[in-house]
PDB file of N, CA and C in Angstrom:
ATOM      1  N   MET V 169      21.224  -5.412 -29.273  1.00  0.00           N
ATOM      2  CA  MET V 169      21.906  -4.773 -28.161  1.00  0.00           C
ATOM      3  C   MET V 169      21.476  -5.462 -26.863  1.00  0.00           C
ATOM      4  N   VAL V 170      22.398  -5.735 -26.006  1.00  0.00           N
ATOM      5  CA  VAL V 170      22.121  -6.372 -24.726  1.00  0.00           C
ATOM      6  C   VAL V 170      21.539  -5.331 -23.771  1.00  0.00           C
ATOM      7  N   ALA V 171      20.427  -5.674 -23.120  1.00  0.00           N
ATOM      8  CA  ALA V 171      19.782  -4.736 -22.192  1.00  0.00           C
ATOM      9  C   ALA V 171      20.618  -4.599 -20.926  1.00  0.00           C
ATOM     10  N   LYS V 172      20.748  -3.397 -20.459  1.00  0.00           N
ATOM     11  CA  LYS V 172      21.461  -3.126 -19.214  1.00  0.00           C
ATOM     12  C   LYS V 172      20.518  -3.393 -18.056  1.00  0.00           C
ATOM     13  N   ARG V 173      21.017  -3.954 -16.978  1.00  0.00           N
ATOM     14  CA  ARG V 173      20.164  -4.281 -15.837  1.00  0.00           C
ATOM     15  C   ARG V 173      19.887  -3.072 -14.957  1.00  0.00           C
ATOM     16  N   GLU V 174      20.871  -2.233 -14.760  1.00  0.00           N
ATOM     17  CA  GLU V 174      20.677  -1.075 -13.887  1.00  0.00           C
ATOM     18  C   GLU V 174      20.390   0.155 -14.734  1.00  0.00           C
ATOM     19  N   ALA V 175      19.361   0.885 -14.337  1.00  0.00           N
ATOM     20  CA  ALA V 175      18.995   2.095 -15.064  1.00  0.00           C
ATOM     21  C   ALA V 175      20.055   3.171 -14.858  1.00  0.00           C
ATOM     22  N   ARG V 176      20.275   3.934 -15.881  1.00  0.00           N
ATOM     23  CA  ARG V 176      21.208   5.056 -15.800  1.00  0.00           C
ATOM     24  C   ARG V 176      20.409   6.307 -15.473  1.00  0.00           C
ATOM     25  N   ILE V 177      21.012   7.166 -14.648  1.00  0.00           N
ATOM     26  CA  ILE V 177      20.438   8.469 -14.333  1.00  0.00           C
ATOM     27  C   ILE V 177      21.422   9.514 -14.830  1.00  0.00           C
ATOM     28  N   ALA V 178      20.937  10.464 -15.604  1.00  0.00           N
ATOM     29  CA  ALA V 178      21.789  11.543 -16.109  1.00  0.00           C
ATOM     30  C   ALA V 178      21.623  12.767 -15.209  1.00  0.00           C
ATOM     31  N   TYR V 179      22.746  13.269 -14.705  1.00  0.00           N
ATOM     32  CA  TYR V 179      22.756  14.527 -13.955  1.00  0.00           C
ATOM     33  C   TYR V 179      23.280  15.584 -14.912  1.00  0.00           C
ATOM     34  N   ILE V 180      22.523  16.659 -15.079  1.00  0.00           N
ATOM     35  CA  ILE V 180      22.873  17.708 -16.038  1.00  0.00           C
ATOM     36  C   ILE V 180      22.990  19.026 -15.285  1.00  0.00           C
ATOM     37  N   ASP V 181      24.117  19.712 -15.467  1.00  0.00           N
ATOM     38  CA  ASP V 181      24.307  21.002 -14.810  1.00  0.00           C
ATOM     39  C   ASP V 181      25.222  21.874 -15.654  1.00  0.00           C
ATOM     40  N   ALA V 182      25.137  23.170 -15.450  1.00  0.00           N
ATOM     41  CA  ALA V 182      26.007  24.127 -16.141  1.00  0.00           C
ATOM     42  C   ALA V 182      27.259  24.344 -15.310  1.00  0.00           C
ATOM     43  N   VAL V 183      28.384  24.470 -15.970  1.00  0.00           N
ATOM     44  CA  VAL V 183      29.635  24.784 -15.302  1.00  0.00           C
ATOM     45  C   VAL V 183      29.795  26.296 -15.351  1.00  0.00           C
ATOM     46  N   PRO V 184      29.676  26.973 -14.197  1.00  0.00           N
ATOM     47  CA  PRO V 184      29.722  28.444 -14.177  1.00  0.00           C
ATOM     48  C   PRO V 184      30.993  29.007 -14.809  1.00  0.00           C
ATOM     49  N   GLY V 185      30.814  30.004 -15.661  1.00  0.00           N
ATOM     50  CA  GLY V 185      31.937  30.710 -16.249  1.00  0.00           C
ATOM     51  C   GLY V 185      32.657  29.986 -17.364  1.00  0.00           C
ATOM     52  N   MET V 186      32.216  28.794 -17.712  1.00  0.00           N
ATOM     53  CA  MET V 186      32.920  28.022 -18.742  1.00  0.00           C
ATOM     54  C   MET V 186      32.107  27.870 -20.028  1.00  0.00           C
ATOM     55  N   GLY V 187      30.807  28.212 -19.989  1.00  0.00           N
ATOM     56  CA  GLY V 187      29.979  28.052 -21.174  1.00  0.00           C
ATOM     57  C   GLY V 187      29.788  26.597 -21.563  1.00  0.00           C
ATOM     58  N   ARG V 188      29.887  25.707 -20.587  1.00  0.00           N
ATOM     59  CA  ARG V 188      29.774  24.276 -20.848  1.00  0.00           C
ATOM     60  C   ARG V 188      28.767  23.644 -19.900  1.00  0.00           C
ATOM     61  N   PHE V 189      28.234  22.535 -20.343  1.00  0.00           N
ATOM     62  CA  PHE V 189      27.352  21.742 -19.502  1.00  0.00           C
ATOM     63  C   PHE V 189      28.043  20.439 -19.168  1.00  0.00           C
ATOM     64  N   LEU V 190      27.840  20.009 -17.949  1.00  0.00           N
ATOM     65  CA  LEU V 190      28.401  18.760 -17.471  1.00  0.00           C
ATOM     66  C   LEU V 190      27.267  17.744 -17.411  1.00  0.00           C
ATOM     67  N   ILE V 191      27.519  16.576 -17.960  1.00  0.00           N
ATOM     68  CA  ILE V 191      26.551  15.488 -17.925  1.00  0.00           C
ATOM     69  C   ILE V 191      27.257  14.314 -17.259  1.00  0.00           C
ATOM     70  N   ILE V 192      26.727  13.888 -16.130  1.00  0.00           N
ATOM     71  CA  ILE V 192      27.284  12.739 -15.421  1.00  0.00           C
ATOM     72  C   ILE V 192      26.232  11.637 -15.496  1.00  0.00           C
ATOM     73  N   ILE V 193      26.624  10.497 -15.999  1.00  0.00           N
ATOM     74  CA  ILE V 193      25.716   9.357 -16.086  1.00  0.00           C
ATOM     75  C   ILE V 193      26.066   8.417 -14.930  1.00  0.00           C
ATOM     76  N   PHE V 194      25.083   8.174 -14.074  1.00  0.00           N
ATOM     77  CA  PHE V 194      25.265   7.283 -12.930  1.00  0.00           C
ATOM     78  C   PHE V 194      24.618   5.936 -13.215  1.00  0.00           C
ATOM     79  N   ARG V 195      25.264   4.888 -12.782  1.00  0.00           N
ATOM     80  CA  ARG V 195      24.724   3.533 -12.839  1.00  0.00           C
ATOM     81  C   ARG V 195      24.768   2.997 -11.420  1.00  0.00           C
ATOM     82  N   GLY V 196      23.596   2.933 -10.799  1.00  0.00           N
ATOM     83  CA  GLY V 196      23.573   2.535  -9.394  1.00  0.00           C
ATOM     84  C   GLY V 196      24.326   3.575  -8.577  1.00  0.00           C
ATOM     85  N   GLY V 197      25.224   3.153  -7.737  1.00  0.00           N
ATOM     86  CA  GLY V 197      26.006   4.065  -6.904  1.00  0.00           C
ATOM     87  C   GLY V 197      27.282   4.550  -7.554  1.00  0.00           C
ATOM     88  N   TRP V 198      27.478   4.252  -8.827  1.00  0.00           N
ATOM     89  CA  TRP V 198      28.745   4.535  -9.485  1.00  0.00           C
ATOM     90  C   TRP V 198      28.595   5.512 -10.631  1.00  0.00           C
ATOM     91  N   ILE V 199      29.682   6.231 -10.894  1.00  0.00           N
ATOM     92  CA  ILE V 199      29.732   7.098 -12.069  1.00  0.00           C
ATOM     93  C   ILE V 199      30.079   6.219 -13.256  1.00  0.00           C
ATOM     94  N   ASP V 200      29.236   6.245 -14.265  1.00  0.00           N
ATOM     95  CA  ASP V 200      29.453   5.464 -15.476  1.00  0.00           C
ATOM     96  C   ASP V 200      30.187   6.303 -16.519  1.00  0.00           C
ATOM     97  N   THR V 201      29.796   7.579 -16.636  1.00  0.00           N
ATOM     98  CA  THR V 201      30.365   8.456 -17.656  1.00  0.00           C
ATOM     99  C   THR V 201      30.330   9.899 -17.174  1.00  0.00           C
ATOM    100  N   ILE V 202      31.368  10.653 -17.523  1.00  0.00           N
ATOM    101  CA  ILE V 202      31.366  12.103 -17.337  1.00  0.00           C
ATOM    102  C   ILE V 202      31.628  12.706 -18.710  1.00  0.00           C
ATOM    103  N   ALA V 203      30.742  13.581 -19.131  1.00  0.00           N
ATOM    104  CA  ALA V 203      30.897  14.228 -20.429  1.00  0.00           C
ATOM    105  C   ALA V 203      30.565  15.699 -20.284  1.00  0.00           C
ATOM    106  N   SER V 204      31.020  16.495 -21.235  1.00  0.00           N
ATOM    107  CA  SER V 204      30.648  17.905 -21.244  1.00  0.00           C
ATOM    108  C   SER V 204      30.407  18.328 -22.681  1.00  0.00           C
ATOM    109  N   CYS V 205      29.628  19.385 -22.816  1.00  0.00           N
ATOM    110  CA  CYS V 205      29.376  19.920 -24.146  1.00  0.00           C
ATOM    111  C   CYS V 205      29.120  21.416 -24.039  1.00  0.00           C
ATOM    112  N   GLU V 206      29.373  22.098 -25.133  1.00  0.00           N
ATOM    113  CA  GLU V 206      29.030  23.514 -25.212  1.00  0.00           C
ATOM    114  C   GLU V 206      27.570  23.598 -25.616  1.00  0.00           C
ATOM    115  N   ALA V 207      26.822  24.412 -24.908  1.00  0.00           N
ATOM    116  CA  ALA V 207      25.405  24.563 -25.238  1.00  0.00           C
ATOM    117  C   ALA V 207      24.905  25.897 -24.711  1.00  0.00           C
ATOM    118  N   ALA V 208      24.390  26.715 -25.605  1.00  0.00           N
ATOM    119  CA  ALA V 208      23.825  28.001 -25.200  1.00  0.00           C
ATOM    120  C   ALA V 208      22.319  27.914 -25.028  1.00  0.00           C
ATOM    121  N   THR V 209      21.717  26.903 -25.665  1.00  0.00           N
ATOM    122  CA  THR V 209      20.263  26.748 -25.612  1.00  0.00           C
ATOM    123  C   THR V 209      19.922  25.277 -25.386  1.00  0.00           C
ATOM    124  N   ALA V 210      18.671  25.045 -25.051  1.00  0.00           N
ATOM    125  CA  ALA V 210      18.204  23.669 -24.886  1.00  0.00           C
ATOM    126  C   ALA V 210      18.365  22.894 -26.191  1.00  0.00           C
ATOM    127  N   GLU V 211      18.142  23.557 -27.307  1.00  0.00           N
ATOM    128  CA  GLU V 211      18.255  22.886 -28.603  1.00  0.00           C
ATOM    129  C   GLU V 211      19.657  22.313 -28.820  1.00  0.00           C
ATOM    130  N   SER V 212      20.687  23.055 -28.441  1.00  0.00           N
ATOM    131  CA  SER V 212      22.045  22.538 -28.629  1.00  0.00           C
ATOM    132  C   SER V 212      22.353  21.398 -27.657  1.00  0.00           C
ATOM    133  N   LEU V 213      21.765  21.432 -26.461  1.00  0.00           N
ATOM    134  CA  LEU V 213      21.938  20.326 -25.522  1.00  0.00           C
ATOM    135  C   LEU V 213      21.173  19.094 -26.018  1.00  0.00           C
ATOM    136  N   ILE V 214      19.994  19.301 -26.575  1.00  0.00           N
ATOM    137  CA  ILE V 214      19.228  18.204 -27.171  1.00  0.00           C
ATOM    138  C   ILE V 214      20.032  17.570 -28.298  1.00  0.00           C
ATOM    139  N   GLU V 215      20.654  18.399 -29.121  1.00  0.00           N
ATOM    140  CA  GLU V 215      21.464  17.883 -30.225  1.00  0.00           C
ATOM    141  C   GLU V 215      22.618  17.029 -29.697  1.00  0.00           C
ATOM    142  N   TRP V 216      23.225  17.434 -28.581  1.00  0.00           N
ATOM    143  CA  TRP V 216      24.284  16.626 -27.978  1.00  0.00           C
ATOM    144  C   TRP V 216      23.728  15.260 -27.569  1.00  0.00           C
ATOM    145  N   PHE V 217      22.580  15.251 -26.909  1.00  0.00           N
ATOM    146  CA  PHE V 217      21.978  13.977 -26.491  1.00  0.00           C
ATOM    147  C   PHE V 217      21.671  13.096 -27.698  1.00  0.00           C
ATOM    148  N   ARG V 218      21.193  13.694 -28.780  1.00  0.00           N
ATOM    149  CA  ARG V 218      20.877  12.913 -29.994  1.00  0.00           C
ATOM    150  C   ARG V 218      22.112  12.202 -30.526  1.00  0.00           C
ATOM    151  N   SER V 219      23.235  12.873 -30.482  1.00  0.00           N
ATOM    152  CA  SER V 219      24.450  12.318 -31.080  1.00  0.00           C
ATOM    153  C   SER V 219      25.326  11.547 -30.085  1.00  0.00           C
ATOM    154  N   SER V 220      24.982  11.576 -28.812  1.00  0.00           N
ATOM    155  CA  SER V 220      25.853  10.980 -27.789  1.00  0.00           C
ATOM    156  C   SER V 220      25.786   9.465 -27.689  1.00  0.00           C
ATOM    157  N   GLY V 221      24.649   8.885 -28.032  1.00  0.00           N
ATOM    158  CA  GLY V 221      24.493   7.444 -27.892  1.00  0.00           C
ATOM    159  C   GLY V 221      24.028   7.004 -26.512  1.00  0.00           C
ATOM    160  N   TYR V 222      23.767   7.953 -25.615  1.00  0.00           N
ATOM    161  CA  TYR V 222      23.360   7.595 -24.255  1.00  0.00           C
ATOM    162  C   TYR V 222      21.852   7.453 -24.072  1.00  0.00           C
ATOM    163  N   LEU V 223      21.072   7.939 -25.001  1.00  0.00           N
ATOM    164  CA  LEU V 223      19.620   7.970 -24.804  1.00  0.00           C
ATOM    165  C   LEU V 223      19.013   6.597 -24.541  1.00  0.00           C
ATOM    166  N   GLU V 224      19.551   5.559 -25.156  1.00  0.00           N
ATOM    167  CA  GLU V 224      19.004   4.212 -24.974  1.00  0.00           C
ATOM    168  C   GLU V 224      19.164   3.721 -23.540  1.00  0.00           C
ATOM    169  N   GLU V 225      20.161   4.217 -22.832  1.00  0.00           N
ATOM    170  CA  GLU V 225      20.445   3.723 -21.497  1.00  0.00           C
ATOM    171  C   GLU V 225      19.858   4.580 -20.381  1.00  0.00           C
ATOM    172  N   ILE V 226      19.609   5.846 -20.643  1.00  0.00           N
ATOM    173  CA  ILE V 226      19.141   6.757 -19.597  1.00  0.00           C
ATOM    174  C   ILE V 226      17.649   6.548 -19.356  1.00  0.00           C
ATOM    175  N   LYS V 227      17.290   6.379 -18.086  1.00  0.00           N
ATOM    176  CA  LYS V 227      15.879   6.207 -17.717  1.00  0.00           C
ATOM    177  C   LYS V 227      15.337   7.402 -16.943  1.00  0.00           C
ATOM    178  N   GLU V 228      16.227   8.155 -16.298  1.00  0.00           N
ATOM    179  CA  GLU V 228      15.835   9.336 -15.525  1.00  0.00           C
ATOM    180  C   GLU V 228      16.887  10.414 -15.709  1.00  0.00           C
ATOM    181  N   PHE V 229      16.499  11.642 -15.364  1.00  0.00           N
ATOM    182  CA  PHE V 229      17.470  12.725 -15.342  1.00  0.00           C
ATOM    183  C   PHE V 229      17.199  13.609 -14.135  1.00  0.00           C
ATOM    184  N   ALA V 230      18.247  14.224 -13.659  1.00  0.00           N
ATOM    185  CA  ALA V 230      18.174  15.205 -12.576  1.00  0.00           C
ATOM    186  C   ALA V 230      18.982  16.407 -13.035  1.00  0.00           C
ATOM    187  N   THR V 231      18.623  17.578 -12.542  1.00  0.00           N
ATOM    188  CA  THR V 231      19.323  18.786 -12.965  1.00  0.00           C
ATOM    189  C   THR V 231      19.902  19.528 -11.778  1.00  0.00           C
ATOM    190  N   GLY V 232      20.999  20.206 -12.040  1.00  0.00           N
ATOM    191  CA  GLY V 232      21.604  21.076 -11.046  1.00  0.00           C
ATOM    192  C   GLY V 232      21.055  22.480 -11.187  1.00  0.00           C
ATOM    193  N   GLU V 233      21.392  23.329 -10.230  1.00  0.00           N
ATOM    194  CA  GLU V 233      20.892  24.707 -10.225  1.00  0.00           C
ATOM    195  C   GLU V 233      21.319  25.498 -11.458  1.00  0.00           C
ATOM    196  N   GLY V 234      22.496  25.219 -11.961  1.00  0.00           N
ATOM    197  CA  GLY V 234      23.005  25.959 -13.108  1.00  0.00           C
ATOM    198  C   GLY V 234      22.181  25.763 -14.367  1.00  0.00           C
ATOM    199  N   LEU V 235      21.488  24.655 -14.448  1.00  0.00           N
ATOM    200  CA  LEU V 235      20.702  24.377 -15.651  1.00  0.00           C
ATOM    201  C   LEU V 235      19.502  25.306 -15.774  1.00  0.00           C
ATOM    202  N   LEU V 236      19.081  25.898 -14.664  1.00  0.00           N
ATOM    203  CA  LEU V 236      17.936  26.806 -14.691  1.00  0.00           C
ATOM    204  C   LEU V 236      18.180  28.013 -15.591  1.00  0.00           C
ATOM    205  N   ALA V 237      19.449  28.352 -15.805  1.00  0.00           N
ATOM    206  CA  ALA V 237      19.790  29.496 -16.648  1.00  0.00           C
ATOM    207  C   ALA V 237      19.732  29.162 -18.140  1.00  0.00           C
ATOM    208  N   LEU V 238      19.585  27.875 -18.461  1.00  0.00           N
ATOM    209  CA  LEU V 238      19.559  27.473 -19.867  1.00  0.00           C
ATOM    210  C   LEU V 238      18.287  27.958 -20.539  1.00  0.00           C
ATOM    211  N   GLN V 239      18.466  28.624 -21.668  1.00  0.00           N
ATOM    212  CA  GLN V 239      17.326  29.103 -22.438  1.00  0.00           C
ATOM    213  C   GLN V 239      16.564  27.896 -22.998  1.00  0.00           C
ATOM    214  N   GLY V 240      15.273  27.786 -22.678  1.00  0.00           N
ATOM    215  CA  GLY V 240      14.448  26.701 -23.193  1.00  0.00           C
ATOM    216  C   GLY V 240      14.503  25.423 -22.380  1.00  0.00           C
ATOM    217  N   ILE V 241      14.739  25.541 -21.074  1.00  0.00           N
ATOM    218  CA  ILE V 241      14.866  24.353 -20.219  1.00  0.00           C
ATOM    219  C   ILE V 241      13.633  23.457 -20.312  1.00  0.00           C
ATOM    220  N   SER V 242      12.445  24.043 -20.404  1.00  0.00           N
ATOM    221  CA  SER V 242      11.225  23.226 -20.489  1.00  0.00           C
ATOM    222  C   SER V 242      11.202  22.420 -21.790  1.00  0.00           C
ATOM    223  N   GLU V 243      11.784  22.963 -22.840  1.00  0.00           N
ATOM    224  CA  GLU V 243      11.879  22.245 -24.115  1.00  0.00           C
ATOM    225  C   GLU V 243      12.721  20.979 -23.943  1.00  0.00           C
ATOM    226  N   LEU V 244      13.832  21.092 -23.216  1.00  0.00           N
ATOM    227  CA  LEU V 244      14.689  19.936 -22.949  1.00  0.00           C
ATOM    228  C   LEU V 244      13.933  18.891 -22.133  1.00  0.00           C
ATOM    229  N   GLU V 245      13.259  19.338 -21.077  1.00  0.00           N
ATOM    230  CA  GLU V 245      12.510  18.418 -20.227  1.00  0.00           C
ATOM    231  C   GLU V 245      11.405  17.714 -21.012  1.00  0.00           C
ATOM    232  N   ASP V 246      10.696  18.443 -21.857  1.00  0.00           N
ATOM    233  CA  ASP V 246       9.639  17.850 -22.676  1.00  0.00           C
ATOM    234  C   ASP V 246      10.220  16.834 -23.657  1.00  0.00           C
ATOM    235  N   TRP V 247      11.336  17.181 -24.269  1.00  0.00           N
ATOM    236  CA  TRP V 247      11.976  16.303 -25.241  1.00  0.00           C
ATOM    237  C   TRP V 247      12.409  14.997 -24.585  1.00  0.00           C
ATOM    238  N   LEU V 248      13.011  15.094 -23.396  1.00  0.00           N
ATOM    239  CA  LEU V 248      13.416  13.882 -22.674  1.00  0.00           C
ATOM    240  C   LEU V 248      12.192  13.051 -22.286  1.00  0.00           C
ATOM    241  N   ALA V 249      11.138  13.714 -21.810  1.00  0.00           N
ATOM    242  CA  ALA V 249       9.913  13.008 -21.404  1.00  0.00           C
ATOM    243  C   ALA V 249       9.288  12.263 -22.587  1.00  0.00           C
ATOM    244  N   GLU V 250       9.318  12.861 -23.772  1.00  0.00           N
ATOM    245  CA  GLU V 250       8.788  12.203 -24.967  1.00  0.00           C
ATOM    246  C   GLU V 250       9.524  10.910 -25.276  1.00  0.00           C
ATOM    247  N   ARG V 251      10.733  10.782 -24.802  1.00  0.00           N
ATOM    248  CA  ARG V 251      11.546   9.587 -25.022  1.00  0.00           C
ATOM    249  C   ARG V 251      11.524   8.637 -23.822  1.00  0.00           C
ATOM    250  N   GLY V 252      10.609   8.910 -22.903  1.00  0.00           N
ATOM    251  CA  GLY V 252      10.462   8.034 -21.744  1.00  0.00           C
ATOM    252  C   GLY V 252      11.481   8.265 -20.648  1.00  0.00           C
ATOM    253  N   ILE V 253      12.194   9.375 -20.718  1.00  0.00           N
ATOM    254  CA  ILE V 253      13.195   9.704 -19.698  1.00  0.00           C
ATOM    255  C   ILE V 253      12.559  10.713 -18.760  1.00  0.00           C
ATOM    256  N   ARG V 254      12.275  10.275 -17.566  1.00  0.00           N
ATOM    257  CA  ARG V 254      11.530  11.121 -16.629  1.00  0.00           C
ATOM    258  C   ARG V 254      12.473  11.836 -15.660  1.00  0.00           C
ATOM    259  N   ARG V 255      11.987  12.954 -15.148  1.00  0.00           N
ATOM    260  CA  ARG V 255      12.747  13.697 -14.139  1.00  0.00           C
ATOM    261  C   ARG V 255      12.734  12.877 -12.848  1.00  0.00           C
ATOM    262  N   GLY V 256      13.876  12.807 -12.209  1.00  0.00           N
ATOM    263  CA  GLY V 256      13.986  12.061 -10.964  1.00  0.00           C
ATOM    264  C   GLY V 256      14.909  12.764  -9.993  1.00  0.00           C
ATOM    265  N   GLU V 257      15.156  12.123  -8.905  1.00  0.00           N
ATOM    266  CA  GLU V 257      16.066  12.627  -7.876  1.00  0.00           C
ATOM    267  C   GLU V 257      17.297  11.741  -7.850  1.00  0.00           C
ATOM    268  N   LEU V 258      18.434  12.362  -7.672  1.00  0.00           N
ATOM    269  CA  LEU V 258      19.650  11.570  -7.505  1.00  0.00           C
ATOM    270  C   LEU V 258      19.685  10.985  -6.102  1.00  0.00           C
ATOM    271  N   PRO V 259      20.109   9.747  -5.965  1.00  0.00           N
ATOM    272  CA  PRO V 259      20.346   9.219  -4.626  1.00  0.00           C
ATOM    273  C   PRO V 259      21.417  10.070  -3.929  1.00  0.00           C
ATOM    274  N   ALA V 260      21.403  10.084  -2.606  1.00  0.00           N
ATOM    275  CA  ALA V 260      22.316  10.939  -1.824  1.00  0.00           C
ATOM    276  C   ALA V 260      23.781  10.724  -2.214  1.00  0.00           C
ATOM    277  N   ARG V 261      24.184   9.480  -2.411  1.00  0.00           N
ATOM    278  CA  ARG V 261      25.582   9.198  -2.767  1.00  0.00           C
ATOM    279  C   ARG V 261      25.940   9.848  -4.096  1.00  0.00           C
ATOM    280  N   ASN V 262      25.069   9.692  -5.093  1.00  0.00           N
ATOM    281  CA  ASN V 262      25.323  10.285  -6.400  1.00  0.00           C
ATOM    282  C   ASN V 262      25.337  11.801  -6.330  1.00  0.00           C
ATOM    283  N   LEU V 263      24.449  12.383  -5.522  1.00  0.00           N
ATOM    284  CA  LEU V 263      24.402  13.832  -5.376  1.00  0.00           C
ATOM    285  C   LEU V 263      25.700  14.358  -4.773  1.00  0.00           C
ATOM    286  N   ARG V 264      26.241  13.653  -3.796  1.00  0.00           N
ATOM    287  CA  ARG V 264      27.536  14.049  -3.212  1.00  0.00           C
ATOM    288  C   ARG V 264      28.644  13.975  -4.261  1.00  0.00           C
ATOM    289  N   GLN V 265      28.646  12.920  -5.064  1.00  0.00           N
ATOM    290  CA  GLN V 265      29.660  12.785  -6.110  1.00  0.00           C
ATOM    291  C   GLN V 265      29.568  13.935  -7.113  1.00  0.00           C
ATOM    292  N   ALA V 266      28.352  14.243  -7.552  1.00  0.00           N
ATOM    293  CA  ALA V 266      28.164  15.332  -8.510  1.00  0.00           C
ATOM    294  C   ALA V 266      28.584  16.664  -7.898  1.00  0.00           C
ATOM    295  N   SER V 267      28.271  16.875  -6.629  1.00  0.00           N
ATOM    296  CA  SER V 267      28.634  18.125  -5.945  1.00  0.00           C
ATOM    297  C   SER V 267      30.139  18.299  -5.868  1.00  0.00           C
ATOM    298  N   VAL V 268      30.862  17.228  -5.592  1.00  0.00           N
ATOM    299  CA  VAL V 268      32.330  17.295  -5.516  1.00  0.00           C
ATOM    300  C   VAL V 268      32.918  17.637  -6.881  1.00  0.00           C
ATOM    301  N   ILE V 269      32.407  17.015  -7.923  1.00  0.00           N
ATOM    302  CA  ILE V 269      32.894  17.298  -9.277  1.00  0.00           C
ATOM    303  C   ILE V 269      32.611  18.749  -9.656  1.00  0.00           C
ATOM    304  N   MET V 270      31.393  19.213  -9.394  1.00  0.00           N
ATOM    305  CA  MET V 270      31.043  20.593  -9.730  1.00  0.00           C
ATOM    306  C   MET V 270      31.885  21.587  -8.937  1.00  0.00           C
ATOM    307  N   GLU V 271      32.097  21.320  -7.659  1.00  0.00           N
ATOM    308  CA  GLU V 271      32.917  22.221  -6.841  1.00  0.00           C
ATOM    309  C   GLU V 271      34.355  22.265  -7.363  1.00  0.00           C
ATOM    310  N   GLY V 272      34.874  21.130  -7.785  1.00  0.00           N
ATOM    311  CA  GLY V 272      36.218  21.095  -8.376  1.00  0.00           C
ATOM    312  C   GLY V 272      36.299  21.928  -9.640  1.00  0.00           C
ATOM    313  N   LEU V 273      35.281  21.859 -10.484  1.00  0.00           N
ATOM    314  CA  LEU V 273      35.260  22.658 -11.706  1.00  0.00           C
ATOM    315  C   LEU V 273      35.137  24.152 -11.400  1.00  0.00           C
ATOM    316  N   LYS V 274      34.328  24.479 -10.394  1.00  0.00           N
ATOM    317  CA  LYS V 274      34.197  25.887  -9.988  1.00  0.00           C
ATOM    318  C   LYS V 274      35.533  26.415  -9.459  1.00  0.00           C
ATOM    319  N   GLU V 275      36.210  25.617  -8.652  1.00  0.00           N
ATOM    320  CA  GLU V 275      37.516  26.018  -8.107  1.00  0.00           C
ATOM    321  C   GLU V 275      38.524  26.204  -9.234  1.00  0.00           C
ATOM    322  N   TYR V 276      38.519  25.312 -10.189  1.00  0.00           N
ATOM    323  CA  TYR V 276      39.405  25.423 -11.352  1.00  0.00           C
ATOM    324  C   TYR V 276      39.124  26.721 -12.096  1.00  0.00           C
ATOM    325  N   GLN V 277      37.844  27.026 -12.309  1.00  0.00           N
ATOM    326  CA  GLN V 277      37.480  28.250 -13.018  1.00  0.00           C
ATOM    327  C   GLN V 277      37.921  29.494 -12.238  1.00  0.00           C
ATOM    328  N   ARG V 278      37.752  29.470 -10.905  1.00  0.00           N
ATOM    329  CA  ARG V 278      38.190  30.596 -10.087  1.00  0.00           C
ATOM    330  C   ARG V 278      39.709  30.798 -10.184  1.00  0.00           C
ATOM    331  N   SER V 279      40.452  29.692 -10.169  1.00  0.00           N
ATOM    332  CA  SER V 279      41.910  29.803 -10.237  1.00  0.00           C
ATOM    333  C   SER V 279      42.367  30.330 -11.589  1.00  0.00           C
ATOM    334  N   LYS V 280      41.652  29.994 -12.651  1.00  0.00           N
ATOM    335  CA  LYS V 280      41.991  30.502 -13.980  1.00  0.00           C
ATOM    336  C   LYS V 280      41.721  31.990 -14.098  1.00  0.00           C
ATOM    337  N   SER V 281      40.657  32.448 -13.443  1.00  0.00           N
ATOM    338  CA  SER V 281      40.280  33.867 -13.581  1.00  0.00           C
ATOM    339  C   SER V 281      40.994  34.743 -12.554  1.00  0.00           C
ATOM    340  N   GLY V 282      41.710  34.112 -11.620  1.00  0.00           N
ATOM    341  CA  GLY V 282      42.455  34.881 -10.631  1.00  0.00           C
ATOM    342  C   GLY V 282      41.602  35.445  -9.518  1.00  0.00           C
ATOM    343  N   SER V 283      40.359  34.967  -9.387  1.00  0.00           N
ATOM    344  CA  SER V 283      39.455  35.470  -8.340  1.00  0.00           C
ATOM    345  C   SER V 283      39.716  34.814  -7.018  1.00  0.00           C
TER     346      SER V 283
END
């Protein structure tokens, strides 16, 4: 496998009211991948990471506020750390991109529920 030059950062957050988690993989200042999965516990999110194929490329992860509600969040953080994926901060540009995507999903959810 050819080594990637720029480290990937995974942003992980819960999508309110949808029962889904959003995973955005950033490469430098750009969005490389947007994925989502259903996960009620850290174990199910870990299982998604195991099967996703992204672990080899991710060097850091950052979490959104919604992830705090995930049962077993420390288990997820420990599991990622064991694989050399450390907690980090998103650069300001990436944080703005993630915020816009999350706000769009929240607005979509509000429009579906009629709120």
